[in-house]
Coordinates of C-alpha atoms in Angstrom, one line a residue:
Chain A
M12 CA -2.9 -39.3 5.6
Q13 CA -2.0 -42.7 4.4
L14 CA -4.1 -44.6 1.7
P15 CA -4.2 -47.7 0.3
S16 CA -4.4 -46.7 -3.0
T17 CA -2.1 -44.5 -5.4
L18 CA -4.9 -44.4 -8.0
L19 CA -6.7 -43.0 -4.6
E20 CA -3.8 -40.4 -3.7
N21 CA -4.1 -39.0 -6.6
A22 CA -7.6 -38.2 -7.0
V23 CA -7.8 -37.4 -3.6
A24 CA -4.3 -35.2 -4.4
Q25 CA -6.4 -33.5 -7.5
F26 CA -9.4 -32.6 -5.2
S27 CA -7.6 -30.7 -2.4
K28 CA -5.4 -28.3 -5.0
L29 CA -9.2 -27.1 -5.7
P30 CA -9.7 -23.6 -3.8
G31 CA -11.3 -24.0 0.0
I32 CA -10.9 -28.1 -0.6
G33 CA -9.4 -29.8 2.1
K34 CA -7.2 -33.1 2.2
K35 CA -10.3 -34.6 4.1
T36 CA -12.9 -32.7 2.6
A37 CA -11.3 -34.4 -0.6
L38 CA -11.1 -37.8 0.4
R39 CA -14.7 -37.6 1.6
L40 CA -15.3 -36.4 -2.6
V41 CA -13.0 -39.3 -3.8
L42 CA -14.8 -42.1 -1.6
H43 CA -18.6 -40.7 -3.1
L44 CA -17.4 -41.2 -6.5
L45 CA -15.4 -44.6 -6.0
K46 CA -19.5 -45.3 -4.7
Q47 CA -21.3 -44.4 -8.0
D48 CA -21.6 -45.8 -11.4
V49 CA -18.4 -46.6 -13.4
N50 CA -19.9 -44.8 -15.9
E51 CA -21.4 -41.9 -14.0
V52 CA -18.2 -41.2 -13.1
K53 CA -16.9 -41.0 -16.4
F54 CA -19.7 -38.6 -17.4
F55 CA -18.0 -36.5 -14.8
G56 CA -15.3 -36.3 -15.8
E57 CA -15.7 -35.7 -19.5
T58 CA -18.1 -33.4 -18.6
I59 CA -15.5 -31.0 -16.3
S60 CA -12.6 -31.4 -19.5
K61 CA -15.1 -30.1 -21.8
M62 CA -15.5 -27.5 -19.9
R63 CA -12.4 -26.5 -19.6
S64 CA -10.9 -27.7 -23.0
E65 CA -14.2 -25.9 -25.3
I66 CA -15.4 -23.7 -23.5
K67 CA -14.6 -19.6 -25.2
F68 CA -14.3 -16.3 -24.2
C69 CA -16.4 -14.1 -26.4
N70 CA -14.1 -11.7 -28.6
R71 CA -15.6 -8.5 -28.4
C72 CA -15.8 -8.5 -24.1
H73 CA -13.7 -11.5 -22.8
N74 CA -16.9 -12.6 -20.8
I75 CA -17.1 -16.2 -21.5
S76 CA -19.3 -17.7 -24.4
D77 CA -20.0 -20.6 -26.3
G78 CA -19.0 -19.3 -29.5
D79 CA -16.8 -16.5 -31.0
I80 CA -19.3 -14.3 -30.1
C81 CA -21.0 -14.1 -26.2
S82 CA -25.1 -14.1 -26.0
T83 CA -24.6 -10.8 -24.9
C84 CA -22.3 -9.2 -27.3
S85 CA -24.8 -11.1 -30.1
N86 CA -28.4 -10.1 -28.4
S87 CA -29.7 -6.8 -30.6
M88 CA -32.3 -6.1 -27.4
R89 CA -28.9 -5.3 -25.5
N90 CA -28.0 -2.0 -25.7
Q91 CA -24.7 -2.8 -27.7
N92 CA -23.3 1.1 -27.3
L93 CA -23.5 0.9 -22.8
I94 CA -20.7 -0.6 -21.8
C95 CA -19.6 -2.1 -18.1
V96 CA -16.6 -2.5 -17.3
V97 CA -15.8 -5.7 -14.6
E98 CA -12.9 -7.1 -12.6
N99 CA -14.1 -10.8 -13.6
I100 CA -17.0 -13.2 -14.6
R101 CA -18.2 -13.5 -11.1
D102 CA -18.8 -9.7 -11.3
V103 CA -21.2 -10.3 -14.9
I104 CA -22.7 -12.8 -13.2
A105 CA -23.6 -10.4 -10.0
I106 CA -24.9 -7.8 -12.2
E107 CA -26.6 -9.7 -14.4
N108 CA -28.8 -11.3 -11.5
T109 CA -30.1 -7.8 -10.8
Q110 CA -31.6 -7.7 -14.3
Q111 CA -31.4 -3.8 -13.6
F112 CA -28.6 -3.5 -16.7
N113 CA -29.7 -4.1 -20.4
G114 CA -25.9 -3.1 -22.4
T115 CA -23.5 -4.7 -22.9
Y116 CA -19.9 -5.9 -20.7
H117 CA -16.1 -5.9 -21.0
V118 CA -14.3 -7.9 -18.6
L119 CA -10.9 -6.7 -17.0
G120 CA -10.1 -10.4 -15.8
G121 CA -7.8 -8.7 -13.0
I122 CA -7.9 -4.7 -11.8
I123 CA -4.1 -2.7 -11.9
S124 CA -1.8 -3.5 -8.7
P125 CA 2.3 -3.2 -10.3
L126 CA 2.6 -4.8 -6.4
D127 CA 1.0 -7.8 -7.6
G128 CA 2.6 -7.8 -11.1
I129 CA 0.0 -7.0 -12.7
G130 CA 0.0 -3.6 -15.1
P131 CA -2.4 -2.3 -17.8
D132 CA -0.8 -5.4 -20.0
Q133 CA -2.0 -8.3 -18.5
L134 CA -5.1 -7.0 -18.4
N135 CA -7.8 -6.5 -21.3
I136 CA -7.4 -3.0 -21.2
E137 CA -6.7 -2.1 -24.9
T138 CA -9.3 -4.2 -26.2
L139 CA -11.0 -2.0 -24.6
I140 CA -9.9 1.5 -26.0
Q141 CA -9.3 0.3 -29.3
R142 CA -13.5 -1.8 -28.9
I143 CA -14.6 2.0 -27.7
Q144 CA -13.5 3.8 -30.9
K145 CA -14.5 1.5 -33.0
E146 CA -17.7 1.4 -32.3
E147 CA -18.4 4.7 -30.9
T148 CA -19.4 3.5 -27.7
Q149 CA -21.9 6.3 -25.8
E150 CA -21.1 5.4 -22.1
I151 CA -19.3 3.4 -19.9
I152 CA -19.5 2.4 -16.4
F153 CA -17.3 1.1 -13.9
A154 CA -18.3 -1.6 -11.4
L155 CA -15.1 -1.6 -9.9
N156 CA -14.4 -2.8 -6.3
P157 CA -14.3 0.6 -4.2
N158 CA -10.5 0.9 -3.1
I159 CA -7.0 1.9 -4.9
Q160 CA -6.2 0.1 -7.4
G161 CA -9.8 -0.1 -8.4
D162 CA -9.7 3.4 -8.5
T163 CA -6.1 3.4 -10.2
T164 CA -7.4 1.0 -12.5
I165 CA -10.2 3.7 -13.5
Y166 CA -8.7 6.6 -13.9
Y167 CA -6.1 5.2 -16.1
I168 CA -8.7 3.7 -18.5
Q169 CA -9.9 7.2 -18.2
K170 CA -7.1 8.8 -19.7
K171 CA -6.9 6.3 -22.3
I172 CA -10.2 6.4 -23.3
A173 CA -10.1 10.9 -23.6
P174 CA -9.8 11.4 -27.2
F175 CA -13.1 9.6 -27.7
H176 CA -17.4 11.3 -27.0
C177 CA -17.5 8.6 -24.6
K178 CA -19.5 9.6 -21.7
V179 CA -17.5 8.2 -18.4
T180 CA -19.2 6.8 -15.0
T181 CA -19.3 4.6 -11.7
I182 CA -21.4 2.6 -9.4
A183 CA -22.8 4.2 -6.6
R184 CA -21.2 3.7 -3.2
G185 CA -23.3 4.4 -0.6
I186 CA -25.4 2.8 2.2
A187 CA -26.3 -0.7 1.7
F188 CA -29.9 -1.8 1.3
G189 CA -31.8 -3.1 4.8
G190 CA -28.4 -1.6 6.5
E191 CA -28.7 0.4 10.0
L192 CA -27.3 3.4 9.9
E193 CA -25.7 3.4 12.8
Y194 CA -23.6 0.6 11.5
A195 CA -22.2 2.2 8.3
D196 CA -19.1 3.1 8.7
E197 CA -18.4 6.5 8.4
M198 CA -16.5 7.3 5.3
T199 CA -19.7 5.5 3.7
L200 CA -22.1 7.6 5.4
A201 CA -20.5 10.8 4.6
R202 CA -19.8 9.7 1.3
S203 CA -23.7 9.1 0.8
L204 CA -23.9 12.9 2.7
T205 CA -22.6 14.6 0.0
N206 CA -24.0 12.7 -2.8
R207 CA -27.4 12.6 -1.7
L208 CA -29.8 11.9 -4.4
P209 CA -33.4 13.9 -4.8
V210 CA -36.2 12.4 -3.3
Q211 CA -37.9 11.5 -6.8
Q212 CA -34.5 9.4 -8.2
Y213 CA -34.5 8.0 -4.9
V214 CA -38.2 6.6 -5.1
Q215 CA -37.8 5.2 -8.0
Chain B
M3 CA -11.7 11.6 34.3
L4 CA -10.0 7.8 33.4
T5 CA -9.1 6.3 36.5
L6 CA -8.1 2.3 36.6
Q7 CA -9.3 1.5 39.5
S8 CA -7.7 -1.9 39.9
I9 CA -6.5 -4.5 38.2
I10 CA -6.5 -8.3 37.7
L11 CA -2.6 -10.1 36.1
T12 CA -2.9 -13.9 35.2
Q13 CA 0.4 -15.6 34.0
F14 CA 1.0 -12.2 32.6
R15 CA 5.4 -12.0 32.6
N16 CA 6.0 -12.8 36.1
Y17 CA 3.1 -12.8 37.6
V18 CA 0.8 -15.6 37.8
T19 CA -2.1 -13.9 39.6
K20 CA -2.2 -10.8 41.3
Q21 CA -4.8 -8.2 41.6
F22 CA -4.3 -4.4 43.2
S23 CA -6.4 -1.5 43.9
F24 CA -5.9 1.3 42.9
T25 CA -7.3 3.8 45.5
E26 CA -5.3 7.0 45.1
K27 CA -4.3 9.3 41.6
I28 CA -0.9 9.1 42.3
V29 CA 0.3 5.8 43.0
G30 CA 3.8 5.5 43.5
I31 CA 5.4 1.3 43.1
Y32 CA 8.3 0.0 44.9
G33 CA 10.8 -2.7 44.5
S34 CA 13.9 -4.2 44.0
N35 CA 14.9 -5.3 40.3
G36 CA 13.2 -8.0 39.0
T37 CA 10.1 -7.6 41.1
G38 CA 7.7 -7.1 38.2
K39 CA 7.3 -3.4 38.6
T40 CA 8.0 -2.6 34.1
N41 CA 5.6 -5.6 33.7
L42 CA 2.7 -3.9 35.7
L43 CA 3.2 -0.4 33.4
D44 CA 3.4 -2.7 30.8
A45 CA 0.2 -4.3 31.6
I46 CA -1.6 -0.7 32.3
Y47 CA -0.4 -0.2 28.9
Y48 CA -1.8 -3.1 27.1
L49 CA -5.2 -2.5 28.1
S50 CA -4.6 1.1 26.4
F51 CA -3.3 -0.4 22.8
T52 CA -4.2 -4.4 23.0
K53 CA -0.4 -5.4 23.1
S54 CA 2.8 -4.2 25.1
Y55 CA 4.7 -1.4 24.8
F56 CA 7.8 -3.3 24.0
A57 CA 8.4 -4.8 21.0
R58 CA 7.3 -8.5 22.5
T59 CA 5.6 -10.8 20.3
D60 CA 2.0 -12.1 23.0
A61 CA 4.2 -15.4 23.5
Q62 CA 6.3 -13.5 25.8
N63 CA 4.3 -11.7 27.4
V64 CA 2.8 -15.5 29.0
H65 CA 4.5 -16.5 32.3
H66 CA 7.5 -18.6 31.6
G67 CA 6.7 -23.0 31.4
L68 CA 2.7 -21.6 31.5
S69 CA 0.5 -20.8 27.8
G70 CA -2.5 -18.5 27.9
L71 CA -2.9 -15.3 29.7
R72 CA -5.2 -12.6 31.1
I73 CA -5.4 -9.1 31.7
E74 CA -8.5 -7.7 33.5
G75 CA -9.1 -4.6 34.3
H76 CA -11.5 -2.0 35.8
Y77 CA -11.9 1.0 34.7
E78 CA -14.3 4.6 35.5
I79 CA -14.3 6.8 32.8
M80 CA -16.4 9.7 32.7
N81 CA -18.8 8.5 35.8
E82 CA -19.8 5.1 33.6
E83 CA -17.4 2.2 35.0
A84 CA -16.0 -0.3 32.4
D85 CA -14.6 -3.3 32.9
L86 CA -11.7 -4.8 29.6
I87 CA -10.1 -7.9 29.8
C88 CA -8.0 -9.1 27.5
I89 CA -7.5 -12.9 26.9
L90 CA -4.6 -14.6 25.0
R91 CA -5.8 -18.1 24.4
E92 CA -3.6 -21.8 24.9
N93 CA -3.5 -21.3 21.0
N94 CA -2.3 -18.2 21.0
K95 CA -5.6 -16.5 20.0
K96 CA -6.0 -12.5 21.6
E97 CA -9.6 -11.8 22.5
F98 CA -10.4 -8.4 23.4
N99 CA -13.4 -7.7 26.0
I100 CA -15.3 -4.4 27.0
N101 CA -18.1 -4.9 29.4
G102 CA -18.4 -8.6 28.1
E103 CA -18.4 -7.7 24.6
A104 CA -15.9 -8.5 22.4
Y105 CA -14.1 -6.3 19.8
K106 CA -14.7 -7.7 16.4
K107 CA -11.4 -5.1 15.4
F108 CA -8.5 -4.3 18.3
S109 CA -8.1 -0.5 16.3
E110 CA -11.4 0.4 17.5
H111 CA -10.5 0.4 20.7
I112 CA -7.2 2.6 20.4
G113 CA -7.6 6.0 21.7
N114 CA -10.7 4.9 23.8
Y115 CA -8.1 4.7 27.1
P116 CA -5.3 6.9 25.9
C117 CA -2.3 6.2 28.6
V118 CA 1.1 7.7 27.5
M119 CA 4.3 5.3 28.9
I120 CA 7.5 6.9 29.4
A121 CA 10.4 4.5 29.7
P122 CA 13.5 6.2 29.9
D123 CA 14.9 3.7 27.5
D124 CA 13.1 5.0 24.2
V125 CA 15.7 8.1 23.6
A126 CA 15.7 6.5 20.0
L127 CA 12.9 9.1 18.8
I128 CA 15.8 11.7 19.9
S129 CA 18.7 9.4 19.0
G130 CA 16.7 6.9 16.5
N131 CA 16.3 7.7 13.0
S132 CA 13.7 9.8 11.6
E133 CA 11.0 6.8 10.8
E134 CA 11.2 6.8 14.9
R135 CA 9.8 10.3 15.2
R136 CA 6.6 10.3 12.5
K137 CA 6.2 6.4 14.0
F138 CA 5.2 9.0 17.1
I139 CA 3.5 12.2 15.2
D140 CA 1.2 9.3 13.8
T141 CA 0.8 7.1 16.4
I142 CA -1.1 10.9 18.3
L143 CA -2.4 12.1 15.0
S144 CA -4.3 8.4 14.7
Q145 CA -5.5 8.5 17.5
I146 CA -7.6 11.7 17.6
D147 CA -8.4 11.6 14.0
T148 CA -9.6 8.2 12.3
K149 CA -9.7 9.7 9.1
Y150 CA -5.6 10.4 9.5
L151 CA -4.6 6.9 10.3
R152 CA -7.1 5.5 6.8
T153 CA -5.1 8.1 4.7
L154 CA -2.4 7.1 6.0
I155 CA -2.3 3.2 5.1
D156 CA -4.5 4.5 2.1
Y157 CA -0.6 6.3 1.2
T158 CA 1.6 3.3 2.7
K159 CA -0.4 1.1 0.4
L160 CA 0.1 3.6 -2.8
L161 CA 3.7 4.1 -1.9
Q162 CA 4.0 0.5 -2.1
Q163 CA 2.6 -0.1 -5.1
R164 CA 4.7 3.3 -6.8
N165 CA 7.3 1.8 -5.6
S166 CA 7.0 -1.9 -7.7
F167 CA 5.4 0.2 -10.7
L168 CA 9.2 2.6 -10.5
K169 CA 10.7 -1.9 -10.3
Q170 CA 9.0 -3.6 -13.0
A171 CA 9.4 -0.2 -15.4
T172 CA 13.3 -0.5 -15.0
E173 CA 13.7 -4.7 -15.4
Q174 CA 11.2 -4.0 -18.6
G175 CA 13.0 -1.4 -20.1
F176 CA 9.7 0.3 -20.6
C177 CA 7.7 3.0 -18.6
D178 CA 4.3 3.8 -18.9
D179 CA 3.8 7.0 -18.3
T180 CA 0.0 7.6 -18.3
L181 CA -0.1 4.7 -15.8
L182 CA 2.8 6.5 -13.2
N183 CA 1.1 9.7 -13.3
I184 CA -1.9 8.7 -12.6
L185 CA -0.4 6.8 -8.9
S186 CA 1.4 10.4 -8.8
E187 CA -1.7 11.7 -8.6
Q188 CA -3.1 9.8 -6.4
L189 CA -0.3 9.8 -4.3
S190 CA -0.3 12.9 -3.8
E191 CA -3.8 13.8 -3.1
K192 CA -2.7 12.0 0.2
G193 CA 0.3 12.7 0.4
D194 CA -0.6 16.7 1.0
F195 CA -3.4 15.4 3.6
I196 CA -1.3 14.3 6.0
F197 CA 1.4 17.0 5.2
N198 CA -1.4 19.5 6.2
E199 CA -2.1 17.7 9.1
R200 CA 1.2 17.2 10.3
K201 CA 1.6 20.3 9.9
K202 CA -1.3 21.9 11.6
F203 CA -0.2 19.6 14.7
I204 CA 2.9 20.6 14.4
Q205 CA 2.0 24.0 15.4
H206 CA 0.3 23.2 18.4
F207 CA 3.5 20.1 19.1
I208 CA 6.1 22.2 19.0
P209 CA 5.5 25.4 21.5
L210 CA 4.8 23.0 24.0
T211 CA 7.2 20.5 23.7
I212 CA 10.2 23.6 24.6
Q213 CA 7.1 24.7 27.1
Y214 CA 7.5 21.3 28.6
Y215 CA 11.2 21.1 28.3
Q216 CA 12.3 24.4 30.3
T217 CA 9.5 23.1 32.5
I218 CA 12.0 20.2 33.1
S219 CA 14.9 21.8 32.7
G220 CA 14.5 24.8 35.0
N221 CA 14.7 26.8 31.6
Q222 CA 18.2 27.7 30.9
D223 CA 18.4 26.4 27.1
H224 CA 17.8 27.3 23.9
I225 CA 16.3 24.5 21.9
T226 CA 14.3 24.8 18.4
V227 CA 12.2 21.7 16.7
H228 CA 11.5 22.1 13.7
Y229 CA 9.0 20.1 10.7
E230 CA 10.9 19.0 7.8
S231 CA 9.1 17.7 4.7
Q232 CA 9.8 18.8 0.9
L233 CA 6.5 19.7 0.6
Q234 CA 7.0 22.8 3.0
Q235 CA 8.4 23.9 -1.1
S236 CA 5.8 22.2 -3.0
E237 CA 3.3 20.1 -3.9
M238 CA 3.9 16.8 -4.1
K239 CA 2.5 16.4 -8.1
Q240 CA 5.2 19.2 -8.8
L241 CA 8.0 17.4 -6.6
L242 CA 6.9 14.2 -7.7
A243 CA 7.2 14.8 -11.3
Q244 CA 10.4 16.8 -10.6
S245 CA 12.4 13.6 -8.9
K246 CA 10.7 11.3 -12.2
H247 CA 14.2 11.0 -13.4
K248 CA 15.7 10.3 -10.2
D249 CA 12.8 7.6 -9.1
L250 CA 13.3 5.6 -12.6
Q251 CA 17.1 5.2 -11.7
V252 CA 16.9 4.1 -7.8
Q253 CA 13.7 2.4 -8.4
R254 CA 12.2 4.2 -5.4
T255 CA 9.6 7.0 -4.3
N256 CA 12.4 10.0 -3.7
V257 CA 10.5 12.2 -2.5
G258 CA 7.0 12.4 -0.1
I259 CA 6.1 12.6 3.9
H260 CA 7.4 9.6 3.9
K261 CA 11.5 11.7 4.7
D262 CA 9.5 14.1 6.6
D263 CA 11.5 14.4 10.2
L264 CA 11.2 16.8 13.1
L265 CA 14.5 18.1 13.8
F266 CA 15.6 19.0 17.1
Q267 CA 18.4 21.7 17.8
L268 CA 20.0 22.8 20.8
N269 CA 21.5 26.6 20.5
N270 CA 21.8 26.2 16.7
A271 CA 23.2 22.8 17.4
V272 CA 22.0 19.7 16.5
F273 CA 20.9 18.5 19.0
K274 CA 22.3 14.4 19.2
N275 CA 25.8 15.7 18.7
E276 CA 25.3 18.3 21.2
A277 CA 22.9 17.6 24.0
S278 CA 24.0 15.6 27.3
Q279 CA 21.8 12.8 28.0
G280 CA 20.2 14.6 30.8
Q281 CA 19.2 17.4 28.8
R282 CA 18.1 14.3 25.9
K283 CA 16.0 12.7 28.4
S284 CA 14.4 15.9 29.0
L285 CA 13.5 16.2 25.6
L286 CA 12.2 12.9 25.5
F287 CA 9.8 13.5 28.3
A288 CA 8.9 17.3 27.2
L289 CA 8.0 15.5 23.8
K290 CA 5.9 12.8 25.7
M291 CA 4.0 15.2 28.2
A292 CA 3.4 17.1 25.4
E293 CA 1.4 14.4 23.7
W294 CA 0.2 13.7 27.1
R295 CA -1.4 17.3 27.1
T296 CA -2.1 17.0 23.2
L297 CA -4.4 13.4 24.1
K298 CA -5.8 14.9 26.9
K299 CA -7.7 18.4 25.1
N300 CA -8.9 15.6 22.3
K301 CA -10.1 13.4 24.2
G302 CA -11.7 15.4 27.4
F303 CA -10.5 14.2 29.8
A304 CA -6.4 13.5 30.9
P305 CA -4.6 9.8 29.9
I306 CA -3.7 7.8 32.1
L307 CA 0.8 8.9 32.5
L308 CA 3.1 6.2 33.1
L309 CA 6.4 6.5 34.1
D310 CA 9.0 3.9 34.3
D311 CA 12.0 4.0 36.3
V312 CA 12.3 8.1 36.1
F313 CA 14.7 9.1 39.3
E314 CA 16.9 7.2 37.5
K315 CA 17.4 9.1 34.4
L316 CA 17.1 12.5 35.7
D317 CA 18.5 14.7 38.5
E318 CA 16.6 15.9 41.1
K319 CA 16.0 19.2 39.9
R320 CA 14.4 17.9 37.0
M321 CA 12.5 14.9 38.1
F322 CA 11.0 18.1 40.7
N323 CA 10.0 19.7 38.6
L324 CA 8.3 16.7 36.7
L325 CA 6.5 15.6 38.7
H326 CA 5.3 18.3 40.3
W327 CA 4.1 19.4 37.3
V328 CA 1.6 16.0 37.1
C329 CA 1.0 15.6 40.3
K330 CA -0.5 19.2 40.6
E331 CA -1.2 21.4 38.2
D332 CA -3.4 18.2 36.4
D333 CA -5.6 15.6 37.4
A334 CA -4.6 12.6 36.0
Q335 CA -4.0 9.1 37.0
V336 CA -0.3 8.8 37.5
F337 CA 1.8 5.6 38.1
I338 CA 5.6 6.0 39.4
T339 CA 8.1 3.0 39.4
D340 CA 11.4 3.3 41.7
T341 CA 13.8 1.2 43.0
H342 CA 13.9 3.6 46.3
Q343 CA 11.4 3.6 48.6
K344 CA 12.1 5.9 50.5
R345 CA 13.2 8.4 47.5
L346 CA 9.9 8.3 46.2
A347 CA 8.1 8.1 49.5
D348 CA 9.8 11.4 50.2
T349 CA 9.6 12.9 46.7
L350 CA 5.7 12.4 47.2
Q351 CA 5.9 13.7 50.6
T352 CA 7.6 17.1 49.4
I353 CA 4.9 17.6 46.2
G354 CA 2.2 17.2 49.2
V355 CA -0.1 15.2 47.5
K356 CA -2.6 12.0 48.2
H357 CA -0.7 9.3 47.2
Q358 CA -0.4 5.8 47.5
L359 CA 2.5 3.2 47.7
I360 CA 2.7 -0.2 46.4
H361 CA 5.7 -2.4 47.4
L362 CA 6.2 -5.5 45.1
E363 CA 8.5 -8.6 47.1
D364 CA 10.8 -10.7 45.5
K365 CA 9.0 -14.1 44.1

């Protein structure tokens, strides 16, 4: 793409590094900013760089935080003896949106996959183990994606925390809400039948 | 019952546009070399498997100098009519429609309109390495059992994970035993399942193969088939534990169902060293016929049988035994190609079945 200014070109190049943004969209965004007031764009830029440089990760659960300890971990209204283990921060947001969970989180930052060069050392697993030992956690809930690497990660952590008296659970797998049975894949349906629920629990 | 009633080829291989109607269950196709006999069979195969039998890219299936192709087949399956249309667009995007509805996943289609191709050039199944034979077994089992296919995919993924772990462990000079054990356990669970399924399958498959071999060859050779697997000795978990040291040394998994093989023997010697060309072809045909038979039993109807150039490869007696059996004793739709009109017509005449002959002319 031929652009009349190198400044413009640099800005477009930066925008097109973002996920889902191509050259054309990047140009559109840059031209939009160009139409804005100088101060406004300055504020826009500062907000972003401030976000990146000042944001912190909670020392306890690795969730994003404004201080050393995040708002979930410092909230005495939440059950601090319950840990929900998730892959990334997006999963924390998804679970928080359900408004059903009143415990704390632990963000692994990924899942074990040697093929992608990710071993237990690259993840926040050691801190989780120390945390369970130190805090005498009562229960940890694995909320990881239902695939092979997710299972590997669960088994690994389970082995590591076996010496501590901590209940280990995982989120249920089954038929989605609003889903039609005939469209559910066989494996999900089969699993839902094996792990069926008493109706009293189901209605709640 | 599965019958292909007509097929329309557009820009497929050497066909620009051509329609064929099949009126009888036995279809003989003759014509000189290069008139498109094999291509016609391949088009039928294509409609069953959404790809060519020969390892060609889709672009190579398009008529030279044109872009895009279309294969349309009109079937009758269990007394209902079905239209299968495969379109390769100019931009190389492939669409597969059944009765006007597009498939989301092509894998859903495979196995629904089964067919078996016998092309004598694929003796690699017998003389090639063990991978060919595992692929052969896996293709059959995947068509009849979706759980097998899913487990096999999982196994392959886990094997890759374990192998990369072994590699990293060596490079870093440190092995996380907990993780290795977990990967081994996960792999063993899948491996044991696949082993048991293969074992069950082969128990039925071997007698069938031998029976077919004897039918085709006229019962002279003493032939045996063995399923070779390290898992015959002990469970995969134990094998992995024993092999751990070696695995770490060579940085890959040395035991498991990915080492399985079928061992063919002729008069107690290794088949591929002992057998003549004709005997190899007979065994190949026997394996393919056993595949066809197994699919038929599991699907409840006979898969379409595609016999490419079989006259060239078997002697008259063997050929007759095979065709006689296929045409007379089973109700399958059979497509046979040959270069000689007379030989094809005479053979079908001698067998005494109703048949249709299609002549492909030089362009």
